[in-house]
Coordinates of C-alpha atoms in Angstrom, one line a residue:
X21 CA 6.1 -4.2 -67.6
X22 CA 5.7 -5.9 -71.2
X23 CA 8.0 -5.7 -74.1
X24 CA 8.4 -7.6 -77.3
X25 CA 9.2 -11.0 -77.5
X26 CA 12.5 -12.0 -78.9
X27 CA 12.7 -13.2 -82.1
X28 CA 12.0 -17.4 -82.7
X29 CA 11.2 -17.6 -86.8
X30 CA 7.8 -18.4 -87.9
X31 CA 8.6 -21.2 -89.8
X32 CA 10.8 -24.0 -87.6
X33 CA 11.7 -27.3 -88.4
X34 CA 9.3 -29.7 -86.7
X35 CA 12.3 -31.0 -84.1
X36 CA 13.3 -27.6 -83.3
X37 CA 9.6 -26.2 -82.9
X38 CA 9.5 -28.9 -80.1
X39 CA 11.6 -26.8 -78.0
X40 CA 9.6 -23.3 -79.4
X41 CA 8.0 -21.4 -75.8
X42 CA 6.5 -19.2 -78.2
X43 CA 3.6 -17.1 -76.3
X44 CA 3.4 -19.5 -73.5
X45 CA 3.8 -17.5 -70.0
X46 CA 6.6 -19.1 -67.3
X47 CA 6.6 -18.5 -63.7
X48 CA 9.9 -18.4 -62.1
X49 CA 10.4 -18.3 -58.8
X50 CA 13.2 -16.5 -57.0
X51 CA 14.4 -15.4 -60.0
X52 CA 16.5 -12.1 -59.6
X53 CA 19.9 -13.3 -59.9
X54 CA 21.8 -16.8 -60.1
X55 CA 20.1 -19.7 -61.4
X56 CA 16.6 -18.4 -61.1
X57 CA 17.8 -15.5 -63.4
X58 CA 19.8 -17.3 -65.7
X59 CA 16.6 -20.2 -66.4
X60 CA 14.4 -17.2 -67.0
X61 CA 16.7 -15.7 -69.5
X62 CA 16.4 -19.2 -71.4
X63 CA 13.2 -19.5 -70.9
X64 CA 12.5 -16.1 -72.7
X65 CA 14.6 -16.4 -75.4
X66 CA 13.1 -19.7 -76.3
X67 CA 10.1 -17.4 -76.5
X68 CA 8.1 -17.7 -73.3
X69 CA 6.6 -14.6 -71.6
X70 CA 8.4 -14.6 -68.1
X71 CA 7.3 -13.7 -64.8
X72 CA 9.9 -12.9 -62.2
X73 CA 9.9 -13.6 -58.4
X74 CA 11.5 -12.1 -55.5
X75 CA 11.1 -10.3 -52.6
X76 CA 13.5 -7.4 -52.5
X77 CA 11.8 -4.5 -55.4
X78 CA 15.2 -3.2 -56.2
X79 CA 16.5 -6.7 -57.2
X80 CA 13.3 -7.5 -59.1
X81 CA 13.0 -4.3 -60.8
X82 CA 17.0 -4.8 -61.9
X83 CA 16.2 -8.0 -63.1
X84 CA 13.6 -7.5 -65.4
X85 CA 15.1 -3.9 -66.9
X86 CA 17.9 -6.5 -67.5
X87 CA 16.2 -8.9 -69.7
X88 CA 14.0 -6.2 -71.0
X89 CA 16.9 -4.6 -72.5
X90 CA 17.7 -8.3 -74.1
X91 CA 14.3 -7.8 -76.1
X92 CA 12.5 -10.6 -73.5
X93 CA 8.9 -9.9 -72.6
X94 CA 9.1 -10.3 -68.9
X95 CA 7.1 -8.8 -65.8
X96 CA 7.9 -8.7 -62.3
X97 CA 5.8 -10.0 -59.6
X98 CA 7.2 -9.5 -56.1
X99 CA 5.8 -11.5 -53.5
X100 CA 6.8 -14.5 -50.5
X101 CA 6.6 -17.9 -52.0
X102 CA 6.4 -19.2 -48.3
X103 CA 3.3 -17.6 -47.4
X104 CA -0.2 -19.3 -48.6
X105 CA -2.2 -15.7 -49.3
X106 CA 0.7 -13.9 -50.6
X107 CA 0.8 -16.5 -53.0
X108 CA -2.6 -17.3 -53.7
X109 CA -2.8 -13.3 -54.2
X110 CA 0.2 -13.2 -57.0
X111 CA -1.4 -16.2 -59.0
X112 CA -4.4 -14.6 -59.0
X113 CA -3.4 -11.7 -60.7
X114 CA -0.6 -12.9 -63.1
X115 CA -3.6 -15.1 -64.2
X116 CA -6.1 -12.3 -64.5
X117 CA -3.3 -9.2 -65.9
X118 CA -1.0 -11.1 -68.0
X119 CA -2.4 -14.5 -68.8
X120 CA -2.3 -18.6 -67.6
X121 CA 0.9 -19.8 -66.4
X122 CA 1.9 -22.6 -68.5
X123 CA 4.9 -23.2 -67.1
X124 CA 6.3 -23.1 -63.8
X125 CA 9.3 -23.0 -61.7
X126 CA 10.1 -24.0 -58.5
X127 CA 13.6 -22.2 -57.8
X128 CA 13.4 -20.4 -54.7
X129 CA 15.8 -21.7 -52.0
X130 CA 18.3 -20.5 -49.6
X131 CA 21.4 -22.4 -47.9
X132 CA 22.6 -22.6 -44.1
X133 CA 25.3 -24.2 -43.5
X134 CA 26.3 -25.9 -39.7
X135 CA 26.6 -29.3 -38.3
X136 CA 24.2 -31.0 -37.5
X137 CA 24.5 -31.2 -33.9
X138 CA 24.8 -27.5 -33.6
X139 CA 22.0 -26.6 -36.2
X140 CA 19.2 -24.2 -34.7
X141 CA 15.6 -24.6 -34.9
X142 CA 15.3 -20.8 -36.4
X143 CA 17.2 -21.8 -39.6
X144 CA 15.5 -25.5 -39.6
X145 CA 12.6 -23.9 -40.4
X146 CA 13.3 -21.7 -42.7
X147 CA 15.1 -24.3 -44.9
X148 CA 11.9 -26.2 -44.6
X149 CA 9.5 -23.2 -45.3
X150 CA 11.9 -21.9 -48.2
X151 CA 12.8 -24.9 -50.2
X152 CA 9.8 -27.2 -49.3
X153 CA 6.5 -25.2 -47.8
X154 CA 7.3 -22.8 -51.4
X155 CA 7.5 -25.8 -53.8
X156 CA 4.0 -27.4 -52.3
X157 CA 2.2 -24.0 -52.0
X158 CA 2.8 -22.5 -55.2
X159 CA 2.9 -25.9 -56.8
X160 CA -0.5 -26.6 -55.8
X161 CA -1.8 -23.2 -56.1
X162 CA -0.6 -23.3 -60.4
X163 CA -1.7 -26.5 -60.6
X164 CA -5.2 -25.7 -59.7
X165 CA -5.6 -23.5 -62.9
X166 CA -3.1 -25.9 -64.9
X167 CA -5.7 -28.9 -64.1
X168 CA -8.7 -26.9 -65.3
X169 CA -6.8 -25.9 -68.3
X170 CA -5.7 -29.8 -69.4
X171 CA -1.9 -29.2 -69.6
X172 CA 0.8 -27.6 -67.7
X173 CA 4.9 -27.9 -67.4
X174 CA 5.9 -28.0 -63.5
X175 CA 10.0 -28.0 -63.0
X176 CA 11.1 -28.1 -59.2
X177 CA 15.0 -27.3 -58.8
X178 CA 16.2 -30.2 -56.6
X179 CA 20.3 -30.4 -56.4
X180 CA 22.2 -33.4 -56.4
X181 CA 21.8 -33.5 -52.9
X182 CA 18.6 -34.7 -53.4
X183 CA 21.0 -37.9 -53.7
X184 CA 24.2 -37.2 -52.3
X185 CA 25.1 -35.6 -48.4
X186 CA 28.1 -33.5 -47.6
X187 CA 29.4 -32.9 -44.0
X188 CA 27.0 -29.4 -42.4
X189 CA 24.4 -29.4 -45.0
X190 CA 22.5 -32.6 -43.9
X191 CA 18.7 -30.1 -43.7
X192 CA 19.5 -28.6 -46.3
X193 CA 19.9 -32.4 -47.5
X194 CA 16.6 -33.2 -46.1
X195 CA 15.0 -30.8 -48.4
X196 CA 16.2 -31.2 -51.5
X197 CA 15.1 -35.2 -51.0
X198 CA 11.8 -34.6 -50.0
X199 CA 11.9 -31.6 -53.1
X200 CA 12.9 -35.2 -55.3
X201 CA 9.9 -36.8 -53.8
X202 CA 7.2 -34.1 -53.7
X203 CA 7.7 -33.8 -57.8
X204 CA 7.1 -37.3 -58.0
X205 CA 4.0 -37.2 -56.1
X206 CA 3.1 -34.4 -58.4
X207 CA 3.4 -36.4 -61.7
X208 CA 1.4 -39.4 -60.2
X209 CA -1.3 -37.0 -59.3
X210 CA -1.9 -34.7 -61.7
X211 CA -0.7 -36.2 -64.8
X212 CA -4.0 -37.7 -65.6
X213 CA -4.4 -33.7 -65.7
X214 CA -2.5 -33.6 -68.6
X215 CA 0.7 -31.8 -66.8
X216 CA 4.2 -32.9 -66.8
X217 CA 5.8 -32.1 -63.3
X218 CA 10.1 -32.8 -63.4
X219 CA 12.9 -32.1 -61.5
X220 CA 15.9 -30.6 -62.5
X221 CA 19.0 -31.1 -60.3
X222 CA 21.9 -29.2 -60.8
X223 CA 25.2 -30.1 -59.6
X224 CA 27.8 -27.7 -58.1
X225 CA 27.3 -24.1 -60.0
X226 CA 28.9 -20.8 -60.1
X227 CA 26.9 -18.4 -58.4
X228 CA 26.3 -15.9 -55.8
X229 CA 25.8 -18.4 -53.3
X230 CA 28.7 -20.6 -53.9
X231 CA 31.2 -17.9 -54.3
X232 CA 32.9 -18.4 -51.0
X233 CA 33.2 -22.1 -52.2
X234 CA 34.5 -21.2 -55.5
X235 CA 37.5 -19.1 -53.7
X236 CA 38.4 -22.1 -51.5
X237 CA 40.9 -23.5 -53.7
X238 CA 41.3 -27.1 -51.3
X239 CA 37.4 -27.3 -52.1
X240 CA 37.4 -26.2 -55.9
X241 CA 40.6 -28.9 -56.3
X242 CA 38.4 -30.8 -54.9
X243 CA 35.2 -30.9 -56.9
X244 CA 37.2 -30.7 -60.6
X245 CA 38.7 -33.7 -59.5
X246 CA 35.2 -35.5 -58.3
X247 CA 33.6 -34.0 -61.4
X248 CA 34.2 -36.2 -64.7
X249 CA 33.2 -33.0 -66.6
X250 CA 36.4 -31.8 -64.6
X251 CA 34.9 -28.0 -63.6
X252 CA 32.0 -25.9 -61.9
X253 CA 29.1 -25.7 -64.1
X254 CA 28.2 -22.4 -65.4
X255 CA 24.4 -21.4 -65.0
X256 CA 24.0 -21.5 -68.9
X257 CA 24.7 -25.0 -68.8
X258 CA 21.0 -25.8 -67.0
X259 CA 19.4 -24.1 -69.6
X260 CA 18.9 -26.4 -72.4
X261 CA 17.2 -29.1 -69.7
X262 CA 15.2 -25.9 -68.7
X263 CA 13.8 -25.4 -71.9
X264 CA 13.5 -28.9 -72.6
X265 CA 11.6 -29.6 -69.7
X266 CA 9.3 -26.4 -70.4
X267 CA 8.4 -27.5 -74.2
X268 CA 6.7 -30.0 -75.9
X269 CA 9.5 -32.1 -76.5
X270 CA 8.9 -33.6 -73.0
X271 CA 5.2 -34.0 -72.7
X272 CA 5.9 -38.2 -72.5
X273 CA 8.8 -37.1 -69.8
X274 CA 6.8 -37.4 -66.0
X275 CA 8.0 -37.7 -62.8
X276 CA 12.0 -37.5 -63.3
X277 CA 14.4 -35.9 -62.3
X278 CA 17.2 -34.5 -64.7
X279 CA 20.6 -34.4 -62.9
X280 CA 22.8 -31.5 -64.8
X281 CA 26.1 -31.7 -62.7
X282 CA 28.8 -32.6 -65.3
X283 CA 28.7 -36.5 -63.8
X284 CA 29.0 -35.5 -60.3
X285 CA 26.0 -38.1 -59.4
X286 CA 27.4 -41.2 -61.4
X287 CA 30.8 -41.8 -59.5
X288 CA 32.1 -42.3 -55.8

């Protein structure tokens, strides 16, 4: 389902034009609510054409009336990032019905929380096959069409536990590094491809996930006083770096990984 792109001005200064998504067309993997959500609303009002991801239709179809209502151009495509076909299937058509993805992002992830010594197999797995088997497989499957194209804007949401641990998360841990290390591999590949491939690691963030973290007020006293920025971060706060990442303005920027977690990352 199309709809008109929101406004951007015709005529921008040459700095702000840098950051203009104008007509290009951004993947967005699990994007129906929380950060994936809140990165695709950016995205679109920077001007891209959005694509949403997930797997439950009455999420995905709430999602885009949402930002169609905003004036985004957006369409939904519903299928499992972890599974090579399904994806392969979903790339093919965005490609063929709405155009080449010129920008994609990595977002899809889940949580489980245990420690270690009591963490099952069953959710080991699906950590791995959710935050790590997605980012390869439709990382690779873009990239394909990306390389043929000369250019293309990868963004893979690490966390700062791509850097840091915290007692019961240490898989989760495990794939958020190897996340940090997979978009590094990407850049050295396929930047003589022309694309850019980046991370973007957000720190501790208000969303549906975190909520029973948010009400724990020994952990929220906690984090304000670890944070320099002294708060949570509010999912608007990753979206300049999204759109950043996305435009022109970083087409020297390869390989890194931009840590948005109000300083969370720089102290002990």
């Amino acid at each position: 389902m199309d709809h008109k792109t929101l406004q951007t001005g015709s005529s921008l200064p040459a700095g702000v034009a840098a950051f203009n998504l104008t007509g290009r067309i951004a993947l967005i993997t699990g994007s129906t609510s929380g950060i994936g959500f809140a990165l695709a609303r950016g995205l679109a009002h920077a001007g891209a054409h959005v694509v949403l991801n997930g797997r439950d239709m009455e999420k995905l179809a709430v999602a885009v009336e949402r930002l169609s209502t905003e004036g985004g151009r957006v369409t939904g495509m519903p299928f499992d990032v972890t599974e090579a076909a399904s994806v392969n299937a979903a790339v093919r058509r965005i490609e063929e019905d709405v155009g080449p993805i010129e920008i994609l992002v990595n977002n899809a992830g889940i949580q489980r929380r245990s420690p270690l010594e009591q963490f099952s197999e069953e959710d080991w797995h699906a950590l791995i096959r959710t935050n790590l088997d997605s980012v390869f497989l439709v990382g690779q499957t873009v990239a394909r069409a990306m390389i043929e194209r000369g250019h293309g804007k990868i963004i893979n949401i690490c966390s700062v536990q791509s850097e840091l641990g915290r007692p019961g998360i240490a898989p989760y841990t495990a794939t958020k590094g190897a996340v940090k290390m997979l978009t590094k591999g990407m850049a050295i590949d396929w930047g003589k491809y022309g694309i850019q491939a980046n991370g973007l690691g957000p720190g501790y963030f208000k969303t549906e996930l975190t909520a029973p973290l948010v009400r724990d007020q020994v952990f929220t006293d906690w984090l304000v006083n670890r944070t320099p920025s002294r708060r949570w971060g509010d999912v608007e706060d990753l979206v300049g770096a999204a759109v950043f990442l996305s435009s022109p303005a970083s087409d020297f920027v390869n390989g890194h990984i931009l840590y948005v977690d109000g300083g969370v990352t720089a102290t002990l």
